[in-house]
Amino acid sequence: MQAEDRLDVERLGGLAGMGGPGGHIRSTGQLLGRDLRAADREHLAALFAGAAPPAEPRGAADGFRYRLALHRPGAAAPTVIEVPEAAVPASVRDCVNDELI
């Protein structure tokens, strides 16, 4: 991930099944690459390049998952991945806000 990239973040799942069809809570956020530490940008770049995210802990059926959409300048469409919460840097998790819909 580069400084000029934009990352759209959506938190899904959890005990209440947030973000799913028929849900009444939307949990989203957005960051620019320049707002992240270099280590976090490198970690995200590895995930988008296909690196295997950490395994979900046992009993994580109700855990959160994150849908990340990477928008690069000049790209026709974003690159989208979905990863378990354990794979997401804290700075990315912290950008998410809940909204009643």
mmCIF file of C-alpha atoms in Angstrom, residues 9-97:
data_model
loop_
_atom_site.group_PDB
_atom_site.id
_atom_site.type_symbol
_atom_site.label_atom_id
_atom_site.label_comp_id
_atom_site.label_asym_id
_atom_site.label_seq_id
_atom_site.Cartn_x
_atom_site.Cartn_y
_atom_site.Cartn_z
ATOM 1 C CA VAL A 9 -12.908 -0.527 5.587
ATOM 2 C CA GLU A 10 -16.075 -2.438 6.461
ATOM 3 C CA ARG A 11 -16.432 -4.516 9.648
ATOM 4 C CA LEU A 12 -18.709 -7.545 9.262
ATOM 5 C CA GLY A 13 -20.076 -10.257 11.500
ATOM 6 C CA GLY A 14 -19.750 -10.531 15.219
ATOM 7 C CA LEU A 15 -22.423 -11.745 17.564
ATOM 8 C CA ALA A 16 -25.050 -9.453 16.042
ATOM 9 C CA GLY A 17 -24.069 -10.275 12.454
ATOM 10 C CA MET A 18 -23.353 -6.633 11.614
ATOM 11 C CA GLY A 19 -23.096 -5.682 8.003
ATOM 12 C CA GLY A 20 -25.072 -8.683 6.823
ATOM 13 C CA PRO A 21 -28.237 -8.636 4.751
ATOM 14 C CA GLY A 22 -31.108 -7.154 6.728
ATOM 15 C CA GLY A 23 -28.739 -5.722 9.346
ATOM 16 C CA HIS A 24 -29.433 -2.355 10.928
ATOM 17 C CA ILE A 25 -25.871 -1.377 11.743
ATOM 18 C CA ARG A 26 -23.230 -0.419 9.197
ATOM 19 C CA SER A 27 -19.627 -0.297 10.403
ATOM 20 C CA THR A 28 -17.343 1.518 7.978
ATOM 21 C CA GLY A 29 -14.281 3.707 7.815
ATOM 22 C CA GLN A 30 -11.750 5.122 5.391
ATOM 23 C CA LEU A 31 -8.035 5.863 5.543
ATOM 24 C CA LEU A 32 -5.408 7.248 3.229
ATOM 25 C CA GLY A 33 -2.142 5.391 2.959
ATOM 26 C CA ARG A 34 -0.247 8.433 4.218
ATOM 27 C CA ASP A 35 -2.262 8.257 7.483
ATOM 28 C CA LEU A 36 -0.831 4.812 8.320
ATOM 29 C CA ARG A 37 2.522 3.875 9.811
ATOM 30 C CA ALA A 38 4.960 2.340 7.330
ATOM 31 C CA ALA A 39 4.742 -1.034 9.116
ATOM 32 C CA ASP A 40 0.940 -1.051 8.765
ATOM 33 C CA ARG A 41 1.181 -0.151 5.056
ATOM 34 C CA GLU A 42 3.637 -3.012 4.530
ATOM 35 C CA HIS A 43 1.372 -5.452 6.399
ATOM 36 C CA LEU A 44 -1.643 -4.425 4.298
ATOM 37 C CA ALA A 45 0.402 -4.631 1.087
ATOM 38 C CA ALA A 46 1.303 -8.223 1.968
ATOM 39 C CA LEU A 47 -2.369 -9.103 2.580
ATOM 40 C CA PHE A 48 -3.403 -7.592 -0.755
ATOM 41 C CA ALA A 49 -0.532 -9.467 -2.449
ATOM 42 C CA GLY A 50 -2.018 -12.751 -1.242
ATOM 43 C CA ALA A 51 -0.178 -13.424 2.008
ATOM 44 C CA ALA A 52 -2.135 -15.794 4.217
ATOM 45 C CA PRO A 53 -3.743 -13.959 7.134
ATOM 46 C CA PRO A 54 -3.277 -15.366 10.631
ATOM 47 C CA ALA A 55 -5.598 -18.232 11.478
ATOM 48 C CA GLU A 56 -8.748 -17.311 13.347
ATOM 49 C CA PRO A 57 -8.654 -18.387 16.981
ATOM 50 C CA ARG A 58 -10.744 -21.357 18.071
ATOM 51 C CA GLY A 59 -14.309 -20.367 18.837
ATOM 52 C CA ALA A 60 -14.141 -17.349 16.521
ATOM 53 C CA ALA A 61 -17.424 -18.133 14.781
ATOM 54 C CA ASP A 62 -18.842 -14.873 16.108
ATOM 55 C CA GLY A 63 -15.665 -12.898 15.461
ATOM 56 C CA PHE A 64 -15.458 -9.864 13.250
ATOM 57 C CA ARG A 65 -14.228 -9.983 9.679
ATOM 58 C CA TYR A 66 -13.071 -6.990 7.700
ATOM 59 C CA ARG A 67 -13.701 -6.260 4.042
ATOM 60 C CA LEU A 68 -10.897 -4.023 2.792
ATOM 61 C CA ALA A 69 -11.086 -2.217 -0.543
ATOM 62 C CA LEU A 70 -7.815 -0.750 -1.805
ATOM 63 C CA HIS A 71 -8.239 2.133 -4.250
ATOM 64 C CA ARG A 72 -5.077 2.961 -6.197
ATOM 65 C CA PRO A 73 -4.808 6.097 -8.320
ATOM 66 C CA GLY A 74 -5.399 5.202 -11.961
ATOM 67 C CA ALA A 75 -6.818 1.729 -11.221
ATOM 68 C CA ALA A 76 -10.112 0.921 -12.925
ATOM 69 C CA ALA A 77 -11.541 -0.800 -9.844
ATOM 70 C CA PRO A 78 -10.517 -1.378 -6.232
ATOM 71 C CA THR A 79 -8.897 -4.580 -5.044
ATOM 72 C CA VAL A 80 -11.090 -6.154 -2.348
ATOM 73 C CA ILE A 81 -10.145 -8.736 0.278
ATOM 74 C CA GLU A 82 -11.910 -10.083 3.359
ATOM 75 C CA VAL A 83 -9.808 -11.065 6.369
ATOM 76 C CA PRO A 84 -10.311 -11.993 10.039
ATOM 77 C CA GLU A 85 -9.973 -9.288 12.672
ATOM 78 C CA ALA A 86 -6.613 -10.682 13.802
ATOM 79 C CA ALA A 87 -5.127 -9.766 10.407
ATOM 80 C CA VAL A 88 -6.122 -6.093 10.590
ATOM 81 C CA PRO A 89 -3.767 -3.527 12.142
ATOM 82 C CA ALA A 90 -5.212 -1.626 15.111
ATOM 83 C CA SER A 91 -4.968 1.675 13.213
ATOM 84 C CA VAL A 92 -7.324 0.270 10.571
ATOM 85 C CA ARG A 93 -9.744 -1.254 13.096
ATOM 86 C CA ASP A 94 -9.849 2.070 14.946
ATOM 87 C CA CYS A 95 -11.045 4.011 11.883
ATOM 88 C CA VAL A 96 -14.379 2.138 11.841
ATOM 89 C CA ASN A 97 -17.526 3.908 13.048
#
